[in-house]
mmCIF file of N, CA and C and ligand atoms in Angstrom:
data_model
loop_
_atom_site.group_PDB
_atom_site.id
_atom_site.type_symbol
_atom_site.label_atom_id
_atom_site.label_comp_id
_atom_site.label_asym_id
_atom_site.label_seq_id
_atom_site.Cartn_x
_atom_site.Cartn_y
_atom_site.Cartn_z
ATOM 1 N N UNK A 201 97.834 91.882 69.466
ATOM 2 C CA UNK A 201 96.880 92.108 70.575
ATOM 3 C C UNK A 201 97.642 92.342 71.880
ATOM 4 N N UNK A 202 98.340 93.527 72.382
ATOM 5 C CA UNK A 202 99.313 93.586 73.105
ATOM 6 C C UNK A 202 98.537 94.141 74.467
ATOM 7 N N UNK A 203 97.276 94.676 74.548
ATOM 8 C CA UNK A 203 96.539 94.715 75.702
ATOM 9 C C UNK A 203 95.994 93.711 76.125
ATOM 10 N N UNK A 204 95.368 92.822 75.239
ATOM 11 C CA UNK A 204 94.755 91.350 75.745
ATOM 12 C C UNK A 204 94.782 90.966 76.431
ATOM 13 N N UNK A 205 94.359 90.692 77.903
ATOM 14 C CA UNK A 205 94.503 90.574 79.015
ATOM 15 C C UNK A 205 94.561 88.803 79.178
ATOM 16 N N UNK A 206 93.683 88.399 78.321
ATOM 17 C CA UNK A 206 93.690 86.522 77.944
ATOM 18 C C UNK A 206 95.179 86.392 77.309
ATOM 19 N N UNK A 207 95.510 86.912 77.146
ATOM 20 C CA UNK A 207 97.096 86.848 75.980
ATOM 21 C C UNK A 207 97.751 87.461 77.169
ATOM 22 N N UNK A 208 97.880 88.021 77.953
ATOM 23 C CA UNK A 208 98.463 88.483 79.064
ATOM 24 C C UNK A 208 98.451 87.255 80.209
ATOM 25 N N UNK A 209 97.676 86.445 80.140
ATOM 26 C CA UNK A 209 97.476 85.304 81.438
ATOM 27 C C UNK A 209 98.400 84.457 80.592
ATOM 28 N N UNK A 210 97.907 84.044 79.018
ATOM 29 C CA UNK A 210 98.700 83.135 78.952
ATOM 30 C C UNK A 210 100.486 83.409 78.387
ATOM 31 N N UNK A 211 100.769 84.642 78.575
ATOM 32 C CA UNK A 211 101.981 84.441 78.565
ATOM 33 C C UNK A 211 102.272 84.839 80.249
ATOM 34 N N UNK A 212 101.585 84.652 81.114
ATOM 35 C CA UNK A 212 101.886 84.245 82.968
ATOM 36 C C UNK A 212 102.141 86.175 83.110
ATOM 37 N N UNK A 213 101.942 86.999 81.947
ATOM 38 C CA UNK A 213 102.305 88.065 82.655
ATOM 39 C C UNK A 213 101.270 88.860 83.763
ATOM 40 N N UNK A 214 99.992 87.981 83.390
ATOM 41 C CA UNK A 214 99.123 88.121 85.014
ATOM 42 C C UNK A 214 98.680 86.840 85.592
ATOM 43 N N UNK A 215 98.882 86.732 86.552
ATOM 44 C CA UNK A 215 98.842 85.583 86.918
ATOM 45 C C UNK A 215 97.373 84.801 87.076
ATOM 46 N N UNK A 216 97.068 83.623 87.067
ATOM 47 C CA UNK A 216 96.007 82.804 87.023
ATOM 48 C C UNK A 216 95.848 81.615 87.918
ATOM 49 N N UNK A 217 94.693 81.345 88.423
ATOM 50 C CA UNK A 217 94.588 79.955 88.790
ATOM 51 C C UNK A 217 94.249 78.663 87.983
ATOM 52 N N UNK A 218 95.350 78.364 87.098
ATOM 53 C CA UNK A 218 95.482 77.075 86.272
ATOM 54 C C UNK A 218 95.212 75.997 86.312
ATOM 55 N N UNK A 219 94.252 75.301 86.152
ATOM 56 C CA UNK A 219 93.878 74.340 86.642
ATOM 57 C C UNK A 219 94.340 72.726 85.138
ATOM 58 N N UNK A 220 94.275 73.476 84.349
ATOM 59 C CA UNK A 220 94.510 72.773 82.889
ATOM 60 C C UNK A 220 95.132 73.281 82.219
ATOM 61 N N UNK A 221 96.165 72.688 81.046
ATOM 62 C CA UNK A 221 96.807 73.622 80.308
ATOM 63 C C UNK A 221 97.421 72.330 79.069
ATOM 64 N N UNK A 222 97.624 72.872 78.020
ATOM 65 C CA UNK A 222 98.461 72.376 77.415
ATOM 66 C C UNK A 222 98.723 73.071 75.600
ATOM 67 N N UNK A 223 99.283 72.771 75.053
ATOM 68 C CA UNK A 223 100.166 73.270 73.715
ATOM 69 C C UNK A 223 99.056 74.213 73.189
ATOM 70 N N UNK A 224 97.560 74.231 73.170
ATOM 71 C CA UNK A 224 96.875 74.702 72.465
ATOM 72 C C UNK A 224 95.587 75.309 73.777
ATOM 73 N N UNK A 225 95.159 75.136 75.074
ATOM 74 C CA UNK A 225 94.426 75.755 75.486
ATOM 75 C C UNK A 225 94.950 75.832 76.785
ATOM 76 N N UNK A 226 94.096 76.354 77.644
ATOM 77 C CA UNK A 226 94.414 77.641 79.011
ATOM 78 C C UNK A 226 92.727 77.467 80.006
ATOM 79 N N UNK A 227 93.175 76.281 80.942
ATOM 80 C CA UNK A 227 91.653 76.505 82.012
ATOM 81 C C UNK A 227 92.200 76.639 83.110
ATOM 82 N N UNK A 228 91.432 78.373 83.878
ATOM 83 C CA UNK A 228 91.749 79.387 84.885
ATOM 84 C C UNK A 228 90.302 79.427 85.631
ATOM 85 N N UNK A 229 90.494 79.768 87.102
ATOM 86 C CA UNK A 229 89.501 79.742 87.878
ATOM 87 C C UNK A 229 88.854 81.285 86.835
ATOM 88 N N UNK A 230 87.713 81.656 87.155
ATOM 89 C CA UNK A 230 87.717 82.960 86.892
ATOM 90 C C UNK A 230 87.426 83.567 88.087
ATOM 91 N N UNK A 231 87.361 84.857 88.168
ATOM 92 C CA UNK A 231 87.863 85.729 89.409
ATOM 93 C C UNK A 231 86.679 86.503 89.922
ATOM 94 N N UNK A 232 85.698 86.140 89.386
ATOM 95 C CA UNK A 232 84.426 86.578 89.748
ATOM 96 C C UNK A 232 83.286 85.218 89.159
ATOM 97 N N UNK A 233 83.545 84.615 90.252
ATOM 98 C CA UNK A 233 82.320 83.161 90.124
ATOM 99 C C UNK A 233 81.343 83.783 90.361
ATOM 100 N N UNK A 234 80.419 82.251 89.335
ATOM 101 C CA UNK A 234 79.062 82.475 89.792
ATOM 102 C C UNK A 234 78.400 80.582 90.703
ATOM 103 N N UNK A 235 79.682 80.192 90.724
ATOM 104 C CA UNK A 235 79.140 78.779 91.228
ATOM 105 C C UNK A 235 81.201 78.843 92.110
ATOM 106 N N UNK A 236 81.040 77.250 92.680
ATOM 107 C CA UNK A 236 82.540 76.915 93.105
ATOM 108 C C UNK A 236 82.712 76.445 91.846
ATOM 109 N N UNK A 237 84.046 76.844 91.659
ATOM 110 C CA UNK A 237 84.805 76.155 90.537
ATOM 111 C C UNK A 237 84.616 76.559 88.945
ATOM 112 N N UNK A 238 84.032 77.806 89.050
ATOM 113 C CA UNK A 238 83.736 78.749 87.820
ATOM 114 C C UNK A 238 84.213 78.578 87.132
ATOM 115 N N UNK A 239 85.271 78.699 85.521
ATOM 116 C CA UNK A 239 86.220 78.337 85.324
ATOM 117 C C UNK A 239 86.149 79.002 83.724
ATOM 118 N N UNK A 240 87.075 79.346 83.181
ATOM 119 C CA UNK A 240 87.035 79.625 82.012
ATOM 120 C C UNK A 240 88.140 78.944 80.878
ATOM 121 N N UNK A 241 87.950 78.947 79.480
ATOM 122 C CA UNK A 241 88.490 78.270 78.418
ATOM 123 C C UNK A 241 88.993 78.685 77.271
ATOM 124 N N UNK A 242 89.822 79.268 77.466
ATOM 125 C CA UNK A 242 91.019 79.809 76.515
ATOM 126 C C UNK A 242 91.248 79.015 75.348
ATOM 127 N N UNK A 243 91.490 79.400 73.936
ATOM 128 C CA UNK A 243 92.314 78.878 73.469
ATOM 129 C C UNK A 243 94.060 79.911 73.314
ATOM 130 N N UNK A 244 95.310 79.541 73.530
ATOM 131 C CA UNK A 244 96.394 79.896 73.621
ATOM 132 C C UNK A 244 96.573 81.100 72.036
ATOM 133 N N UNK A 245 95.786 80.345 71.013
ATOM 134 C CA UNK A 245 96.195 81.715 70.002
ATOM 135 C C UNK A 245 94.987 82.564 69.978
ATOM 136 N N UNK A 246 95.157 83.921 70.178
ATOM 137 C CA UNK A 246 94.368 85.205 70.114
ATOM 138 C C UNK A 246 93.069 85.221 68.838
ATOM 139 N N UNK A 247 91.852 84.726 69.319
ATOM 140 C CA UNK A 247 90.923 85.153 68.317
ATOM 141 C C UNK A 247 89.577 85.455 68.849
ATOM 142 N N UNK A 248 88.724 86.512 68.084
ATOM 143 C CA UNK A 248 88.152 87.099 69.086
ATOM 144 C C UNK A 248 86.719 86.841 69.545
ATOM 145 N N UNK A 249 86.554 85.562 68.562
ATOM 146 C CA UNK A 249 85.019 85.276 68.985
ATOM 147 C C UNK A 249 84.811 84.274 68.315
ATOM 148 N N UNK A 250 83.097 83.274 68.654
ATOM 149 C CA UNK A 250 82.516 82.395 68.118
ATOM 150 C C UNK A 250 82.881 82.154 66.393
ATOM 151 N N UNK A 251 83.064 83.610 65.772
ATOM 152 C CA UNK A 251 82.758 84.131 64.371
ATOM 153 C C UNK A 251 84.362 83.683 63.655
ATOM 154 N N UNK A 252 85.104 84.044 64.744
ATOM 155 C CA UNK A 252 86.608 83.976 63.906
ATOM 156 C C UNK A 252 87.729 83.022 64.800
ATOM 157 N N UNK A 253 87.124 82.029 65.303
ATOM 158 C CA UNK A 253 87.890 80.940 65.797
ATOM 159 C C UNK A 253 87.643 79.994 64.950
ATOM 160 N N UNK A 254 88.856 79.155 64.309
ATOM 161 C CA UNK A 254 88.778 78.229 63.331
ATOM 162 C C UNK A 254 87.770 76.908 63.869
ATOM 163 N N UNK A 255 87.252 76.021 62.997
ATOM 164 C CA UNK A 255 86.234 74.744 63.990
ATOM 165 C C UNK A 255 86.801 74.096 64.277
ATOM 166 N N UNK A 256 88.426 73.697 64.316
ATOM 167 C CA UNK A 256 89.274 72.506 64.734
ATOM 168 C C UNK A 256 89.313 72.726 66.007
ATOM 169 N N UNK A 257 90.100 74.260 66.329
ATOM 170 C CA UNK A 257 90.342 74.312 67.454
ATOM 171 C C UNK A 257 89.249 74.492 68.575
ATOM 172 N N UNK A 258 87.893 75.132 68.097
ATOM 173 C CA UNK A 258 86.616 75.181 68.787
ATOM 174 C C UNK A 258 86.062 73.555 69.499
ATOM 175 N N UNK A 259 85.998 72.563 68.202
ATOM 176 C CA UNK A 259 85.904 70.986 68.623
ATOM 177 C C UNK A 259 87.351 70.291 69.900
ATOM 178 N N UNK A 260 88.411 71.355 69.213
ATOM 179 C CA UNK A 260 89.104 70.494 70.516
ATOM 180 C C UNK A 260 88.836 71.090 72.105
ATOM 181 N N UNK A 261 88.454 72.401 71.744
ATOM 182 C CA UNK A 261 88.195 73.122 73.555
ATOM 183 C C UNK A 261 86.725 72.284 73.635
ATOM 184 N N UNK A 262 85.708 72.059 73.024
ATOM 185 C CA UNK A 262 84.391 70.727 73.950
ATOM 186 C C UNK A 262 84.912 69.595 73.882
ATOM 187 N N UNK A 263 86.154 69.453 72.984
ATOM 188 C CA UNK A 263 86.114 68.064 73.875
ATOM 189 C C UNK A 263 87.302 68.079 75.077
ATOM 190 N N UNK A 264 88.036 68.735 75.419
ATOM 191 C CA UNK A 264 88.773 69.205 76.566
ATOM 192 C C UNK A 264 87.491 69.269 77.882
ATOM 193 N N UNK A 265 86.945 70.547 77.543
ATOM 194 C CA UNK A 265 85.397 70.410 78.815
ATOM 195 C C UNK A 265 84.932 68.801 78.547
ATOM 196 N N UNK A 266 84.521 68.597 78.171
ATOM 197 C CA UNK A 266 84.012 67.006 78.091
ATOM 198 C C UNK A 266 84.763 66.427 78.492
ATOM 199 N N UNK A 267 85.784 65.713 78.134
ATOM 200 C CA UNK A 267 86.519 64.667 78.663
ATOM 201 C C UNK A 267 87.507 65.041 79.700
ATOM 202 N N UNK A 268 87.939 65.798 79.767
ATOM 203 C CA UNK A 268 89.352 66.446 81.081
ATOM 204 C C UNK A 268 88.916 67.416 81.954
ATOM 205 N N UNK A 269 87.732 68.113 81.899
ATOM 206 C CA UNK A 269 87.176 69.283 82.745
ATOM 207 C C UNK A 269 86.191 68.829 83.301
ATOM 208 N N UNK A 270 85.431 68.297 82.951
ATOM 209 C CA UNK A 270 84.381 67.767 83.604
ATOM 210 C C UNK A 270 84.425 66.709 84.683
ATOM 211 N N UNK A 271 84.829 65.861 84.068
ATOM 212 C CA UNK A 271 85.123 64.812 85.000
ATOM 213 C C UNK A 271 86.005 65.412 85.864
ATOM 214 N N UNK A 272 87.069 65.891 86.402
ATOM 215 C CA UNK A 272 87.684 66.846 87.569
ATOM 216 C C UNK A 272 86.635 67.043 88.145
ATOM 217 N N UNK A 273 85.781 68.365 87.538
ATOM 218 C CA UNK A 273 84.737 68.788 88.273
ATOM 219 C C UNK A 273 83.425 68.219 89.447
ATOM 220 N N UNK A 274 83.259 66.692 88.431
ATOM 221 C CA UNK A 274 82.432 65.589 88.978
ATOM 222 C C UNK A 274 83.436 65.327 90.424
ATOM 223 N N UNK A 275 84.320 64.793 90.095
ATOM 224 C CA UNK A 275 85.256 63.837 91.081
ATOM 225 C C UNK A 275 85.533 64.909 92.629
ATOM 226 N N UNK A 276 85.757 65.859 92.692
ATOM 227 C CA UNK A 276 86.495 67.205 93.310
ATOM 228 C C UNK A 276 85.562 67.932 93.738
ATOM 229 N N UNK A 277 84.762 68.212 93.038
ATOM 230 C CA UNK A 277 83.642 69.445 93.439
ATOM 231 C C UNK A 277 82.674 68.615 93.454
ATOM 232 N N UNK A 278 82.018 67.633 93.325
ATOM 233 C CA UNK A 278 81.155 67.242 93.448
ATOM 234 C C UNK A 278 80.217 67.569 92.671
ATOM 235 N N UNK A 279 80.056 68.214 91.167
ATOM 236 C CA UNK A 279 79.037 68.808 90.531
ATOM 237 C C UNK A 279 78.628 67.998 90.640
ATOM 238 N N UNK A 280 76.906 68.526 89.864
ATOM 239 C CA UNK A 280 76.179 67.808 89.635
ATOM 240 C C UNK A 280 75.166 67.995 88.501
ATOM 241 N N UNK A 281 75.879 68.949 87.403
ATOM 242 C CA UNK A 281 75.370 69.294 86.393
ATOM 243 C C UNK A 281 76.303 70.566 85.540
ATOM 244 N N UNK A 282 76.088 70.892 84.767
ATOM 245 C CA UNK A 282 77.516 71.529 84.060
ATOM 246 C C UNK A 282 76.758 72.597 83.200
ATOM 247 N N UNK A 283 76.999 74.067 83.300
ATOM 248 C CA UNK A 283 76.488 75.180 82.254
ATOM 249 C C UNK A 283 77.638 75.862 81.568
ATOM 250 N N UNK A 284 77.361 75.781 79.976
ATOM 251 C CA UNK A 284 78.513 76.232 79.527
ATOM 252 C C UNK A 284 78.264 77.519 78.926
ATOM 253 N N UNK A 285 78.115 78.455 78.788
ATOM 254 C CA UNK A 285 78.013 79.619 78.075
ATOM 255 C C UNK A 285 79.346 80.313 77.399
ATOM 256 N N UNK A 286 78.972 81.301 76.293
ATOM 257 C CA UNK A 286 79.864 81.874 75.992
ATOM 258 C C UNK A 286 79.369 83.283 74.787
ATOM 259 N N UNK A 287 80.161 84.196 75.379
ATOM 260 C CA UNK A 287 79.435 85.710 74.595
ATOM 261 C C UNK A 287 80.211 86.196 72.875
ATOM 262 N N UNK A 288 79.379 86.971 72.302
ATOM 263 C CA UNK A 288 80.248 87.534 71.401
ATOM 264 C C UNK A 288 79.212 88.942 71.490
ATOM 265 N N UNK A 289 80.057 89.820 71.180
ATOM 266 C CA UNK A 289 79.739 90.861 70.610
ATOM 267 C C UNK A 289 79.257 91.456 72.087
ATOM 268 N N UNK A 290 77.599 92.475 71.989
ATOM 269 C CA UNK A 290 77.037 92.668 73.360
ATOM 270 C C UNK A 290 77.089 91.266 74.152
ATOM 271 N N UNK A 291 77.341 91.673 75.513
ATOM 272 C CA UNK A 291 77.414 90.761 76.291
ATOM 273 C C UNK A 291 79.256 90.169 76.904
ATOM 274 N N UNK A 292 79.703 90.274 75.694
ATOM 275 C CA UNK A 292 81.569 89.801 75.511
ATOM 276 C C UNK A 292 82.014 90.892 76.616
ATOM 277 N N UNK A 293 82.681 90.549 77.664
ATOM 278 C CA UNK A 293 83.452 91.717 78.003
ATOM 279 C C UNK A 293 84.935 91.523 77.927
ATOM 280 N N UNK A 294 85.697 90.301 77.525
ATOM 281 C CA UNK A 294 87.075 89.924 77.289
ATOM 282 C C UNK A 294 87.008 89.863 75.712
ATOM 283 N N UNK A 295 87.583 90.332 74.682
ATOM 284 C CA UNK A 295 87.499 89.873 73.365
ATOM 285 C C UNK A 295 88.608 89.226 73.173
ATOM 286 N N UNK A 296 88.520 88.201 73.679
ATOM 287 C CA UNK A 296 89.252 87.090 73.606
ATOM 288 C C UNK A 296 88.834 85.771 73.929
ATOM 289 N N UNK A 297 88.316 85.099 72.670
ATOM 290 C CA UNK A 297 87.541 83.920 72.876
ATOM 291 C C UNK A 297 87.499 82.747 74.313
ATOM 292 N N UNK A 298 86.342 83.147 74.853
ATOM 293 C CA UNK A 298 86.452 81.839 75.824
ATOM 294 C C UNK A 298 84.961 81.259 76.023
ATOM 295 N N UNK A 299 85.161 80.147 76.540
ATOM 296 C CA UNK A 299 83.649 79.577 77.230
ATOM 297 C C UNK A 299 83.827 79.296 78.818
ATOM 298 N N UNK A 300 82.865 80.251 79.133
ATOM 299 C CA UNK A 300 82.508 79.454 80.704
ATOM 300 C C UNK A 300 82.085 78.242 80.729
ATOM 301 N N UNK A 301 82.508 78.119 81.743
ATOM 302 C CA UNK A 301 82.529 76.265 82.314
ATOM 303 C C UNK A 301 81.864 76.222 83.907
ATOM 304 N N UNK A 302 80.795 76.502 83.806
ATOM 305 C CA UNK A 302 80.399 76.764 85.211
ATOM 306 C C UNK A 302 79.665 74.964 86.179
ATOM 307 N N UNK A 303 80.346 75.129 86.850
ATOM 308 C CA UNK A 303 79.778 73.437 87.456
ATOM 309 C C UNK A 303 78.323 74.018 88.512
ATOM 310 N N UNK A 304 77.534 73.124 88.006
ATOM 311 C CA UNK A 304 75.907 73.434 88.830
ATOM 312 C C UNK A 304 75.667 72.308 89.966
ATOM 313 N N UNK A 305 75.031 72.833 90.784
ATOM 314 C CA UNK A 305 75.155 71.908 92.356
ATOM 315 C C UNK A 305 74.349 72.115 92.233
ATOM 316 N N UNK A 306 73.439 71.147 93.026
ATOM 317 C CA UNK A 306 72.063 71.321 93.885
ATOM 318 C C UNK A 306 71.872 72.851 94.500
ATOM 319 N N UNK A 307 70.806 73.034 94.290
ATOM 320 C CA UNK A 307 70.115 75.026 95.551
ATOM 321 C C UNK A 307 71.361 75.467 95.152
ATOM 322 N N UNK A 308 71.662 75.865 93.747
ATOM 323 C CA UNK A 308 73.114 76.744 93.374
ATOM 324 C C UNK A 308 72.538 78.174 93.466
ATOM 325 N N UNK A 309 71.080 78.077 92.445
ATOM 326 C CA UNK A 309 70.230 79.065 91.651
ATOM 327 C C UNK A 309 70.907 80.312 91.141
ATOM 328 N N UNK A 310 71.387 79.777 89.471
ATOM 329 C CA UNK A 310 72.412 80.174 89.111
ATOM 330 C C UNK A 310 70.888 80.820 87.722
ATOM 331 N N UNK A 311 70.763 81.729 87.890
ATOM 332 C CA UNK A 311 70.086 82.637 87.091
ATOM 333 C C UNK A 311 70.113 83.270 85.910
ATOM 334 N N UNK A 312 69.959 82.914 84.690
ATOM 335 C CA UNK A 312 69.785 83.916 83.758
ATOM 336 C C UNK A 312 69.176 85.190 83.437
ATOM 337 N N UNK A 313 69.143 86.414 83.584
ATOM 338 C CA UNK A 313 67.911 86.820 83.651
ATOM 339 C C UNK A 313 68.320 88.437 82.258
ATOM 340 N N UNK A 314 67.166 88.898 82.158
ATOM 341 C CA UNK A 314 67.037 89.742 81.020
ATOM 342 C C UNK A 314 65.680 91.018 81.147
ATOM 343 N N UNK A 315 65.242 91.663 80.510
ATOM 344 C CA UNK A 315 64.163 92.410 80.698
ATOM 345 C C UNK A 315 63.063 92.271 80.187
ATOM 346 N N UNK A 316 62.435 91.363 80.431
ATOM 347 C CA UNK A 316 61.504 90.757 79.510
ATOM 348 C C UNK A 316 60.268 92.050 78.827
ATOM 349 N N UNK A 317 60.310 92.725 79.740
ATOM 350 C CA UNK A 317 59.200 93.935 79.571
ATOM 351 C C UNK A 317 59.632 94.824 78.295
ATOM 352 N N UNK A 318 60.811 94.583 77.611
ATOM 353 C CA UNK A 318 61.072 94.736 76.597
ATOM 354 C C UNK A 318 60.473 93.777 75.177
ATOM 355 N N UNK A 319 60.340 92.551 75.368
ATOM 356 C CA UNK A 319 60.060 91.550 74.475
ATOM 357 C C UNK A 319 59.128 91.857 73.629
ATOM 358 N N UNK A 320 59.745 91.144 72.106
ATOM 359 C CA UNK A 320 58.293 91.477 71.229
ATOM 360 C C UNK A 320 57.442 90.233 71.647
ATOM 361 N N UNK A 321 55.991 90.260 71.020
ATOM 362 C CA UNK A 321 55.436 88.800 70.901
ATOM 363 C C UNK A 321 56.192 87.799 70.069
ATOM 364 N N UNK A 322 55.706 86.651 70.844
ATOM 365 C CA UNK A 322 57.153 85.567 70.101
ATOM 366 C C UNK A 322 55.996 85.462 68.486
ATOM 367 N N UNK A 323 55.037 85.095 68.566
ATOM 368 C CA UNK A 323 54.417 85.559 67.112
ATOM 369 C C UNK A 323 55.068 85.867 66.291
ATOM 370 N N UNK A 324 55.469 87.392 66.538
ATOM 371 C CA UNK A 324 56.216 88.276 65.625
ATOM 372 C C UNK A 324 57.587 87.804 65.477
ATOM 373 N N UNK A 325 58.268 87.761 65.959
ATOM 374 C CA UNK A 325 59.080 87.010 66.086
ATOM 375 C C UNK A 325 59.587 85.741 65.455
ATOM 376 N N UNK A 326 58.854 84.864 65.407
ATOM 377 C CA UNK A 326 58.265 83.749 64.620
ATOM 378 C C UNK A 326 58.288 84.201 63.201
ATOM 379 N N UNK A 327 57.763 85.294 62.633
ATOM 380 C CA UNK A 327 57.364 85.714 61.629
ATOM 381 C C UNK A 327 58.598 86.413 60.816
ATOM 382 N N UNK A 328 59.043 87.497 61.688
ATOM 383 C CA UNK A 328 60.432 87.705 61.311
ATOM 384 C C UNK A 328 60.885 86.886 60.606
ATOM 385 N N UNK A 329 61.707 86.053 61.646
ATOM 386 C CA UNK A 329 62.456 85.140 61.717
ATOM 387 C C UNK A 329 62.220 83.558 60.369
ATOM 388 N N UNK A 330 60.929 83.732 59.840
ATOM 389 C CA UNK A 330 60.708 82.369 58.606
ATOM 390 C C UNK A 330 59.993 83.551 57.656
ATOM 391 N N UNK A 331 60.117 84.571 57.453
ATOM 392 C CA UNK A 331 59.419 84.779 56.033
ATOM 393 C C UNK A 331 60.981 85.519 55.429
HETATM 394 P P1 AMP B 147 82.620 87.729 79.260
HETATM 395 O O1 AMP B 147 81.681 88.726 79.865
HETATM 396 O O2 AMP B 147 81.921 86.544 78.656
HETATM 397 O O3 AMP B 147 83.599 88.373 78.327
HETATM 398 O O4 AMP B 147 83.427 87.125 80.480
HETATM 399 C C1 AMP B 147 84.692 87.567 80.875
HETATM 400 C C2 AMP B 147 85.027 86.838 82.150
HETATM 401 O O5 AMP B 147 86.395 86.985 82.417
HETATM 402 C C3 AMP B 147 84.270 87.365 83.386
HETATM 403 O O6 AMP B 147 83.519 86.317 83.967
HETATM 404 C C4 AMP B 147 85.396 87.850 84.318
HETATM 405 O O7 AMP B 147 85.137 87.581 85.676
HETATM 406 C C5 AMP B 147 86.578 87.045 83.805
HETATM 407 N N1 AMP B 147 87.878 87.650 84.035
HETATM 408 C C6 AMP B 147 88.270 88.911 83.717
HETATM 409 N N2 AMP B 147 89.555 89.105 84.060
HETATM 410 C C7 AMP B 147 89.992 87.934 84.593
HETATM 411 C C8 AMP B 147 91.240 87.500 85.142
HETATM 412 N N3 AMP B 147 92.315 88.309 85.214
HETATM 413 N N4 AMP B 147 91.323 86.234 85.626
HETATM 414 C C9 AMP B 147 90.257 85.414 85.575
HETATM 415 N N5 AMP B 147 89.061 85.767 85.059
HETATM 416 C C10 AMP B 147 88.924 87.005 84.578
HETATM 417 ZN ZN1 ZN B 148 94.111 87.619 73.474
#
């Protein structure tokens, strides 16, 4: 993966704001927040999604956010609530596994939003989805 731009931070050949690090993961401000203290979650070996990251190393990056990221976040930033997301496929624009780590404050109004005027009835949907 010699374009990888996540494989490019973590061998420092672009530089990052590091906030965490060690033998197996990589936490960097990201460079287009959507809160203070945005932050994203690497793991150090190249894989490209939810689908093909082994579950060892997936369980050790939540419990890294859980126990070593969070609490920073509490203590420092003052969060006051924590959104974690993370894309595969549409939506992915790094294919290189990570989870946002976004810290939520009070009046952040940190938005999800989509086209709803597209939507089927959830009915159908429903139906799909169990027969
Ligand atoms: P996603 O759309 O889930 O793939 O998110 C990719 C994220 O990577 C976006 O939030 C970008 O702002 C962030 N990003 C891209 N390049 C960099 C970089 N060089 N340093 C830090 N964050 C980056
Ligand atoms: Zn990579």
């Amino acid at each position: 993966m010699e374009e990888c731009i996540f494989c490019k931070i973590i061998k420092e050949e672009i530089p990052s704001k590091t906030i965490y690090e060690d033998e197996r993961v990589k936490v960097f401000l990201d460079i287009n927040p959507n809160t203070n203290g945005d932050l994203l979650i690497i793991p150090k070996k190249h894989t490209e999604n939810l689908f093909t990251i082994d579950n060892n190393t997936l369980n050790y990056i939540l419990e890294i956010i859980k126990d070593k990221i969070y609490p920073i976040l509490i203590k420092k930033l003052n969060a006051t609530g924590l959104t974690i997301s993370q894309n595969n496929g549409t939506g992915q624009e790094v294919k290189h596994f990570h989870i946002h780590i976004t810290p939520r404050y009070e009046e952040d109004h940190l938005q999800f939003t989509s086209d709803k005027s597209i939507l089927k009835n959830i009915d159908e949907i429903y139906n799909i989805l169990t027969k």
